[in-house]
CSV table of C-alpha atoms in Angstrom, one decimal:
chain,number,residue,atom,x,y,z
A,15,MET,CA,-7.7,10.3,32.8
A,16,ARG,CA,-10.4,10.2,35.4
A,17,ILE,CA,-10.1,7.5,38.1
A,18,PRO,CA,-13.1,5.1,38.0
A,19,ARG,CA,-15.7,5.8,40.6
A,20,LYS,CA,-15.2,2.4,42.3
A,21,LEU,CA,-11.5,3.2,42.9
A,22,GLU,CA,-12.4,6.7,44.1
A,23,HIS,CA,-14.7,5.1,46.7
A,24,VAL,CA,-11.8,2.9,48.0
A,25,HIS,CA,-9.4,5.8,48.0
A,26,TYR,CA,-11.7,8.1,50.0
A,27,ALA,CA,-12.8,5.4,52.3
A,28,LEU,CA,-9.2,4.9,53.4
A,29,GLN,CA,-8.4,8.6,53.4
A,30,LEU,CA,-11.4,9.8,55.4
A,31,GLY,CA,-11.5,6.9,57.8
A,32,GLN,CA,-14.4,6.3,60.2
A,33,SER,CA,-15.9,8.7,62.7
A,34,GLY,CA,-16.2,6.0,65.4
A,35,LYS,CA,-19.6,7.6,66.4
A,36,GLN,CA,-21.6,4.4,65.9
A,37,GLY,CA,-23.2,4.7,69.4
A,38,PHE,CA,-21.7,1.7,71.1
A,39,SER,CA,-19.9,3.8,73.7
A,40,ASP,CA,-23.5,4.4,75.0
A,41,ILE,CA,-24.1,0.6,75.4
A,42,LYS,CA,-22.8,-0.9,78.6
A,43,LEU,CA,-22.8,-4.7,79.1
A,44,ILE,CA,-23.5,-5.8,82.7
A,45,HIS,CA,-20.9,-8.0,84.2
A,46,ASN,CA,-21.9,-11.5,85.2
A,47,CYS,CA,-19.7,-12.7,88.1
A,48,ILE,CA,-21.3,-16.2,88.1
A,49,PRO,CA,-21.5,-17.0,84.4
A,50,GLU,CA,-21.6,-20.8,84.7
A,51,ALA,CA,-19.9,-21.0,81.3
A,52,SER,CA,-16.7,-22.4,79.8
A,53,THR,CA,-14.8,-20.9,76.9
A,54,GLU,CA,-14.4,-24.4,75.4
A,55,LEU,CA,-18.2,-24.7,75.1
A,56,ILE,CA,-18.8,-21.3,73.4
A,57,THR,CA,-20.1,-21.5,69.9
A,58,LEU,CA,-20.1,-18.7,67.4
A,59,GLN,CA,-22.5,-20.3,65.0
A,60,THR,CA,-25.5,-18.2,63.9
A,61,SER,CA,-28.0,-18.1,61.1
A,62,ILE,CA,-29.5,-15.6,58.6
A,63,GLY,CA,-32.7,-17.0,57.3
A,64,GLU,CA,-31.9,-20.5,56.0
A,65,LEU,CA,-28.2,-19.9,56.0
A,66,ASN,CA,-26.0,-21.3,58.8
A,67,LEU,CA,-22.9,-19.3,59.5
A,68,SER,CA,-19.9,-20.6,61.5
A,69,SER,CA,-19.3,-17.0,62.8
A,70,PRO,CA,-21.4,-13.9,63.3
A,71,ILE,CA,-18.7,-11.8,61.5
A,72,ILE,CA,-19.3,-11.0,57.8
A,73,VAL,CA,-16.8,-9.3,55.5
A,74,ASN,CA,-19.4,-6.8,54.3
A,75,ALA,CA,-19.8,-5.3,50.8
A,76,MET,CA,-16.9,-3.1,49.7
A,77,THR,CA,-15.9,-3.1,46.1
A,78,GLY,CA,-15.7,-4.5,42.6
A,79,GLY,CA,-16.5,-3.2,39.1
A,80,ALA,CA,-13.0,-2.1,38.1
A,81,GLN,CA,-10.1,-4.3,37.1
A,82,GLU,CA,-8.0,-2.7,39.9
A,83,THR,CA,-10.5,-3.9,42.5
A,84,GLU,CA,-10.0,-7.5,41.6
A,85,GLU,CA,-7.0,-7.9,43.8
A,86,ILE,CA,-8.9,-6.5,46.8
A,87,ASN,CA,-11.7,-8.9,46.3
A,88,ARG,CA,-9.3,-11.8,45.8
A,89,ASP,CA,-7.5,-11.1,49.1
A,90,LEU,CA,-10.8,-10.6,51.0
A,91,ALA,CA,-12.0,-13.9,49.6
A,92,VAL,CA,-8.9,-15.7,50.8
A,93,ALA,CA,-9.3,-14.2,54.2
A,94,ALA,CA,-12.9,-15.3,54.4
A,95,ARG,CA,-12.0,-18.8,53.2
A,96,GLU,CA,-9.2,-19.2,55.7
A,97,THR,CA,-11.3,-18.0,58.7
A,98,GLY,CA,-14.6,-19.6,57.6
A,99,ILE,CA,-16.7,-16.4,57.5
A,100,ALA,CA,-19.2,-15.1,55.0
A,101,MET,CA,-18.4,-12.4,52.5
A,102,ALA,CA,-20.4,-9.9,50.4
A,103,VAL,CA,-19.2,-8.2,47.3
A,104,GLY,CA,-19.8,-4.6,46.2
A,105,SER,CA,-22.6,-3.7,43.8
A,106,GLN,CA,-22.5,-5.9,40.7
A,107,MET,CA,-24.5,-3.5,38.5
A,108,SER,CA,-21.3,-2.4,36.8
A,109,ALA,CA,-20.6,-6.0,35.8
A,110,LEU,CA,-24.2,-6.5,34.5
A,111,LYS,CA,-23.7,-3.5,32.3
A,112,ASN,CA,-20.1,-4.1,31.4
A,113,PRO,CA,-19.2,-7.9,31.4
A,114,GLU,CA,-15.5,-7.1,31.1
A,115,VAL,CA,-15.3,-6.2,34.8
A,116,ALA,CA,-17.2,-9.3,35.9
A,117,SER,CA,-14.0,-11.0,36.9
A,118,SER,CA,-13.5,-8.5,39.7
A,119,TYR,CA,-16.5,-10.2,41.3
A,120,LYS,CA,-16.2,-13.8,40.1
A,121,VAL,CA,-12.8,-14.0,41.7
A,122,VAL,CA,-14.5,-14.2,45.1
A,123,ARG,CA,-16.2,-17.5,44.3
A,124,GLU,CA,-13.0,-18.8,42.5
A,125,MET,CA,-11.0,-18.2,45.6
A,126,ASN,CA,-13.6,-19.5,48.0
A,127,PRO,CA,-15.6,-22.2,46.2
A,128,SER,CA,-17.2,-23.7,49.3
A,129,GLY,CA,-17.7,-20.5,51.3
A,130,LEU,CA,-20.8,-18.3,51.8
A,131,VAL,CA,-20.8,-15.5,49.3
A,132,PHE,CA,-23.4,-12.7,49.1
A,133,GLY,CA,-24.2,-10.9,45.8
A,134,ASN,CA,-25.1,-7.2,45.9
A,135,LEU,CA,-27.3,-4.9,43.8
A,136,GLY,CA,-29.0,-1.5,44.4
A,137,SER,CA,-32.7,-1.1,44.9
A,138,GLU,CA,-33.1,-0.1,41.3
A,139,ALA,CA,-32.4,-3.7,40.2
A,140,THR,CA,-35.0,-5.8,38.4
A,141,VAL,CA,-35.7,-9.5,39.1
A,142,GLU,CA,-33.8,-10.4,35.9
A,143,GLN,CA,-30.7,-8.5,37.0
A,144,ALA,CA,-31.0,-10.0,40.5
A,145,LEU,CA,-31.0,-13.5,39.0
A,146,ARG,CA,-28.0,-12.7,36.8
A,147,ALA,CA,-26.1,-11.3,39.8
A,148,VAL,CA,-26.7,-14.5,41.9
A,149,ASP,CA,-25.7,-16.6,38.9
A,150,MET,CA,-22.5,-14.6,38.4
A,151,LEU,CA,-21.2,-15.7,41.9
A,152,GLN,CA,-23.3,-18.8,42.5
A,153,ALA,CA,-24.3,-16.6,45.5
A,154,ASP,CA,-25.8,-18.0,48.7
A,155,ALA,CA,-27.7,-14.8,49.3
A,156,LEU,CA,-28.3,-11.4,47.7
A,157,GLN,CA,-27.8,-8.0,49.4
A,158,ILE,CA,-30.0,-5.2,48.1
A,159,HIS,CA,-28.3,-2.0,49.2
A,160,LEU,CA,-30.2,1.3,50.1
A,161,ASN,CA,-28.1,4.4,49.5
A,162,VAL,CA,-30.6,7.2,48.9
A,163,MET,CA,-28.5,10.0,50.4
A,164,GLN,CA,-25.4,8.8,48.7
A,165,GLU,CA,-27.1,8.9,45.3
A,166,LEU,CA,-28.6,12.4,46.0
A,167,ILE,CA,-25.1,13.8,46.8
A,168,MET,CA,-23.4,12.0,44.0
A,169,PRO,CA,-23.4,14.3,41.0
A,170,GLU,CA,-24.2,11.4,38.6
A,171,GLY,CA,-26.5,9.7,41.1
A,172,ASP,CA,-30.2,8.7,40.9
A,173,ARG,CA,-33.0,11.1,41.8
A,174,ASP,CA,-36.0,8.9,41.4
A,175,PHE,CA,-36.6,6.3,44.1
A,176,ARG,CA,-40.2,5.3,43.4
A,177,GLY,CA,-41.1,1.6,43.4
A,178,MET,CA,-38.2,0.4,45.7
A,179,LEU,CA,-40.4,-1.7,48.0
A,180,GLU,CA,-42.2,-3.3,45.1
A,181,ARG,CA,-38.9,-4.3,43.4
A,182,ILE,CA,-37.5,-5.6,46.6
A,183,ALA,CA,-40.6,-7.8,47.2
A,184,SER,CA,-40.4,-9.2,43.7
A,185,ILE,CA,-36.8,-10.0,44.0
A,186,ALA,CA,-37.3,-11.7,47.4
A,187,ASP,CA,-40.1,-13.7,45.9
A,188,LYS,CA,-38.3,-14.9,42.8
A,189,VAL,CA,-34.6,-14.9,43.3
A,190,GLY,CA,-34.3,-18.3,45.0
A,191,VAL,CA,-31.8,-17.3,47.7
A,192,PRO,CA,-32.2,-15.3,51.0
A,193,VAL,CA,-32.4,-11.5,50.4
A,194,ILE,CA,-30.7,-9.1,52.7
A,195,VAL,CA,-31.6,-5.4,52.6
A,196,LYS,CA,-28.7,-3.3,53.6
A,197,GLU,CA,-28.3,0.4,54.4
A,198,VAL,CA,-24.9,1.8,53.5
A,199,GLY,CA,-24.2,4.0,56.5
A,200,PHE,CA,-27.2,6.2,57.2
A,201,GLY,CA,-29.0,3.8,59.5
A,202,MET,CA,-32.6,2.6,59.5
A,203,ALA,CA,-35.6,3.7,61.5
A,204,LYS,CA,-38.4,1.5,62.7
A,205,GLU,CA,-40.8,2.7,60.0
A,206,SER,CA,-38.5,1.7,57.2
A,207,ALA,CA,-37.7,-1.7,58.9
A,208,LEU,CA,-41.4,-2.4,59.2
A,209,ALA,CA,-42.0,-1.8,55.5
A,210,LEU,CA,-39.1,-4.0,54.5
A,211,ILE,CA,-40.2,-6.9,56.7
A,212,GLU,CA,-43.5,-7.0,54.8
A,213,THR,CA,-41.6,-7.5,51.5
A,214,GLY,CA,-40.5,-11.0,52.5
A,215,VAL,CA,-36.8,-10.4,53.0
A,216,ALA,CA,-34.7,-12.7,55.1
A,217,ALA,CA,-32.6,-10.1,56.9
A,218,ILE,CA,-32.1,-6.4,57.5
A,219,ASP,CA,-28.6,-5.0,57.7
A,220,VAL,CA,-29.1,-1.7,59.5
A,221,GLY,CA,-25.9,-0.1,58.1
A,222,GLY,CA,-25.8,2.8,60.7
A,223,TYR,CA,-23.8,6.0,60.9
A,224,GLY,CA,-20.3,5.8,62.3
A,225,GLY,CA,-18.4,3.8,59.7
A,226,THR,CA,-17.5,4.6,56.2
A,227,ASN,CA,-19.3,7.9,55.4
A,228,PHE,CA,-20.6,7.8,51.9
A,229,ALA,CA,-22.0,11.3,52.2
A,230,ALA,CA,-18.5,12.6,53.0
A,231,ILE,CA,-17.0,10.4,50.2
A,232,GLU,CA,-19.4,11.8,47.6
A,233,ASN,CA,-18.9,15.3,48.9
A,234,ALA,CA,-15.1,14.8,48.4
A,235,ARG,CA,-15.9,14.0,44.8
A,236,ARG,CA,-18.1,17.1,44.2
A,237,LYS,CA,-16.9,20.4,42.9
A,238,GLN,CA,-19.4,22.1,45.1
A,239,PRO,CA,-19.7,19.9,48.2
A,240,MET,CA,-22.7,19.8,50.5
A,241,GLU,CA,-20.8,19.0,53.7
A,242,TRP,CA,-23.8,19.9,55.8
A,243,LEU,CA,-25.2,16.5,54.9
A,244,ASN,CA,-22.1,14.6,56.2
A,245,ASP,CA,-23.8,13.9,59.5
A,246,TRP,CA,-27.0,12.6,58.0
A,247,GLY,CA,-28.5,9.5,59.5
A,248,CYS,CA,-28.7,7.6,62.8
A,249,SER,CA,-26.0,5.6,64.6
A,250,THR,CA,-25.5,1.9,64.3
A,251,ALA,CA,-26.7,1.3,67.9
A,252,VAL,CA,-29.8,3.4,67.3
A,253,ALA,CA,-30.5,1.7,64.0
A,254,LEU,CA,-30.3,-1.8,65.7
A,255,LEU,CA,-32.7,-0.6,68.5
A,256,GLU,CA,-35.1,0.9,66.0
A,257,SER,CA,-35.1,-2.3,63.8
A,258,ALA,CA,-35.5,-4.5,66.9
A,259,GLU,CA,-38.6,-2.6,67.7
A,260,ALA,CA,-39.9,-3.2,64.2
A,261,LEU,CA,-39.4,-6.9,64.7
A,262,LYS,CA,-41.4,-6.8,67.9
A,263,GLU,CA,-44.3,-4.9,66.3
A,264,SER,CA,-44.4,-6.7,62.9
A,265,ARG,CA,-46.6,-9.6,61.9
A,266,HIS,CA,-44.3,-11.6,59.6
A,267,ASN,CA,-46.2,-15.0,59.6
A,268,GLY,CA,-43.7,-16.7,61.9
A,269,ARG,CA,-40.8,-16.0,59.6
A,270,GLN,CA,-37.5,-15.5,61.4
A,271,ILE,CA,-36.2,-12.1,60.2
A,272,ALA,CA,-32.5,-11.6,61.1
A,273,LEU,CA,-30.8,-8.3,62.0
A,274,ILE,CA,-27.3,-7.6,60.9
A,275,GLY,CA,-25.4,-4.8,62.6
A,276,SER,CA,-23.0,-2.8,60.6
A,277,GLY,CA,-21.5,0.6,60.4
A,278,GLY,CA,-18.2,1.4,62.1
A,279,ILE,CA,-17.8,-1.9,63.9
A,280,GLN,CA,-14.1,-2.4,64.4
A,281,GLY,CA,-13.5,-4.4,67.6
A,282,SER,CA,-14.8,-7.5,69.4
A,283,LEU,CA,-16.5,-5.6,72.1
A,284,GLU,CA,-18.5,-3.7,69.6
A,285,VAL,CA,-19.4,-7.0,67.9
A,286,VAL,CA,-20.8,-8.3,71.2
A,287,LYS,CA,-22.7,-5.2,71.9
A,288,ALA,CA,-24.3,-5.3,68.5
A,289,LEU,CA,-25.3,-8.9,69.1
A,290,ALA,CA,-26.7,-8.0,72.5
A,291,LEU,CA,-28.9,-5.4,70.8
A,292,GLY,CA,-30.5,-8.2,68.7
A,293,ALA,CA,-28.2,-8.7,65.8
A,294,SER,CA,-27.7,-12.3,64.5
A,295,ALA,CA,-24.5,-11.2,62.7
A,296,VAL,CA,-22.3,-8.1,62.1
A,297,GLY,CA,-20.8,-6.8,59.0
A,298,ILE,CA,-17.3,-5.3,59.0
A,299,ALA,CA,-15.9,-3.5,55.9
A,300,GLY,CA,-13.7,-0.4,56.6
A,301,ALA,CA,-11.7,-1.9,59.4
A,302,PHE,CA,-10.9,-5.0,57.3
A,303,LEU,CA,-10.1,-3.0,54.2
A,304,ARG,CA,-7.6,-0.8,56.2
A,305,THR,CA,-5.8,-3.9,57.6
A,306,LEU,CA,-5.7,-5.5,54.1
A,307,ARG,CA,-4.3,-2.4,52.4
A,308,THR,CA,-1.8,-1.5,55.1
A,309,GLU,CA,-0.6,-4.9,56.4
A,310,GLY,CA,-1.7,-7.5,53.9
A,311,VAL,CA,-3.9,-10.6,53.7
A,312,ASP,CA,-2.1,-12.6,56.4
A,313,ALA,CA,-2.6,-9.8,58.9
A,314,LEU,CA,-6.3,-9.7,58.1
A,315,ILE,CA,-6.6,-13.5,58.6
A,316,SER,CA,-4.8,-13.1,62.0
A,317,GLN,CA,-7.1,-10.2,62.9
A,318,ILE,CA,-10.3,-12.2,62.2
A,319,GLY,CA,-8.9,-15.2,64.1
A,320,HIS,CA,-8.0,-12.9,67.1
A,321,MET,CA,-11.5,-11.4,67.1
A,322,HIS,CA,-13.0,-14.9,67.2
A,323,ARG,CA,-11.0,-15.7,70.3
A,324,GLU,CA,-12.0,-12.4,71.9
A,325,LEU,CA,-15.7,-13.0,71.2
A,326,LYS,CA,-15.5,-16.3,73.0
A,327,LEU,CA,-13.8,-14.7,75.9
A,328,VAL,CA,-16.4,-12.0,76.3
A,329,MET,CA,-19.3,-14.4,75.8
A,330,THR,CA,-17.8,-16.6,78.6
A,331,ALA,CA,-17.7,-13.6,80.9
A,332,LEU,CA,-21.3,-12.8,80.2
A,333,GLY,CA,-22.5,-16.5,80.6
A,334,ALA,CA,-23.8,-16.6,77.0
A,335,PRO,CA,-22.6,-19.7,75.2
A,336,THR,CA,-24.4,-18.9,72.0
A,337,VAL,CA,-25.2,-15.8,69.9
A,338,ALA,CA,-28.9,-16.2,70.5
A,339,GLN,CA,-28.3,-16.2,74.3
A,340,LEU,CA,-26.6,-12.8,73.9
A,341,TRP,CA,-30.0,-11.4,73.1
A,342,ASN,CA,-30.9,-12.0,76.7
A,343,ALA,CA,-27.9,-10.2,78.1
A,344,PRO,CA,-28.8,-7.1,80.2
A,345,VAL,CA,-27.4,-3.9,78.8
A,346,VAL,CA,-27.6,-0.3,80.0
A,347,LEU,CA,-28.2,2.4,77.5
A,348,SER,CA,-27.0,6.0,78.2
A,349,GLY,CA,-26.1,9.2,76.5
A,350,GLU,CA,-27.4,10.2,73.1
A,351,THR,CA,-28.7,6.7,72.4
A,352,ALA,CA,-30.8,6.7,75.5
A,353,GLN,CA,-32.1,10.2,74.6
A,354,TRP,CA,-33.1,9.0,71.2
A,355,CYS,CA,-34.9,6.0,72.6
A,356,SER,CA,-36.8,8.2,75.0
A,357,ALA,CA,-38.0,10.5,72.2
A,358,ARG,CA,-38.9,7.5,70.1
A,359,GLY,CA,-40.7,5.4,72.7
A,360,ILE,CA,-38.1,2.6,73.0
A,361,ASN,CA,-38.1,1.1,76.5
A,362,ILE,CA,-34.5,1.1,77.6
A,363,GLN,CA,-35.5,-0.3,81.0
A,364,GLU,CA,-36.5,-3.5,79.2
A,365,TYR,CA,-33.0,-3.9,78.0
A,366,ALA,CA,-31.4,-3.2,81.4
A,367,GLY,CA,-33.8,-5.5,83.2
A,368,ARG,CA,-33.1,-8.6,81.1
A,369,THR,CA,-32.1,-11.5,83.4
A,370,GLY,CA,-31.9,-14.4,81.0
A,371,LEU,CA,-28.3,-15.1,81.6
A,372,ILE,CA,-28.5,-15.4,85.4
A,373,LYS,CA,-29.3,-18.9,86.6
A,374,ILE,CA,-31.1,-18.9,89.9
A,375,THR,CA,-31.4,-22.2,91.7
């Protein structure tokens, strides 16, 4: 009997691992030897649209839609509850079409009744489906994921992507909760981010290359793989820089559009670098899934708690007591990331010259 596609994705995500080429090795934080900060006064609170988060770390969308994935989502929800962080589920479309698998998603709210839970659907979703997905979880926000290249490589995937922006705009207007548009690992360029900002979404999750590689996963499922597409996309660091440029150029009527960095983020230093490039929060999936499946839920809870302590340590060293103040931290961009920025007209000197954390009296 064929293994359900949702379980195949989990299997290959663990088997193939992550490339680690998310671009953060090109990002250098500048040491502040006079930070005028205290670790006790560091706060990790941040916001996405109208949502207030106690931590910038989000358990990003992974799975659901098969009975066997219910255990994974249950344990992830317990970890999110015990550490006070937000959590997104995988695409709920399977549950909308087959109600018998809805429990694999509903378990997240059951385990974490007071926490922040994000629903998830693809860009093919209608407003009616979006409303049902939010209702299924009593969701606090809804992710709309973009996975064009994954669908194109997937033998049974979509081939028609017309009307995406119109559907996203309708959902953002009518669903009643903040809408987050999320790439699934191929990154986002400025032009795409600009178009999404105009739809009225609350946040953009750049989902860059360097984490779970859905091109490689779908190629592993194909009888005739197209492995020449496995490197498609731009890195997470580049996607953040591109999307930050879009925010600068856009006219979004005073609305605060949040950026979420995701794609291969595994450690605390990468979290801080993503925040310094303009993210309000970061999504982590693959690294958390590996810990959960190899060491268990208690180890995952410990890992998240340890990351929170490390974040406060690094923020103290930089003299940035809040996430928002990390946006003023000077950073030097080098390597392929700097080359990309040069070709795309992104001013890397502007990032290196930021002095907002140095207090001159």
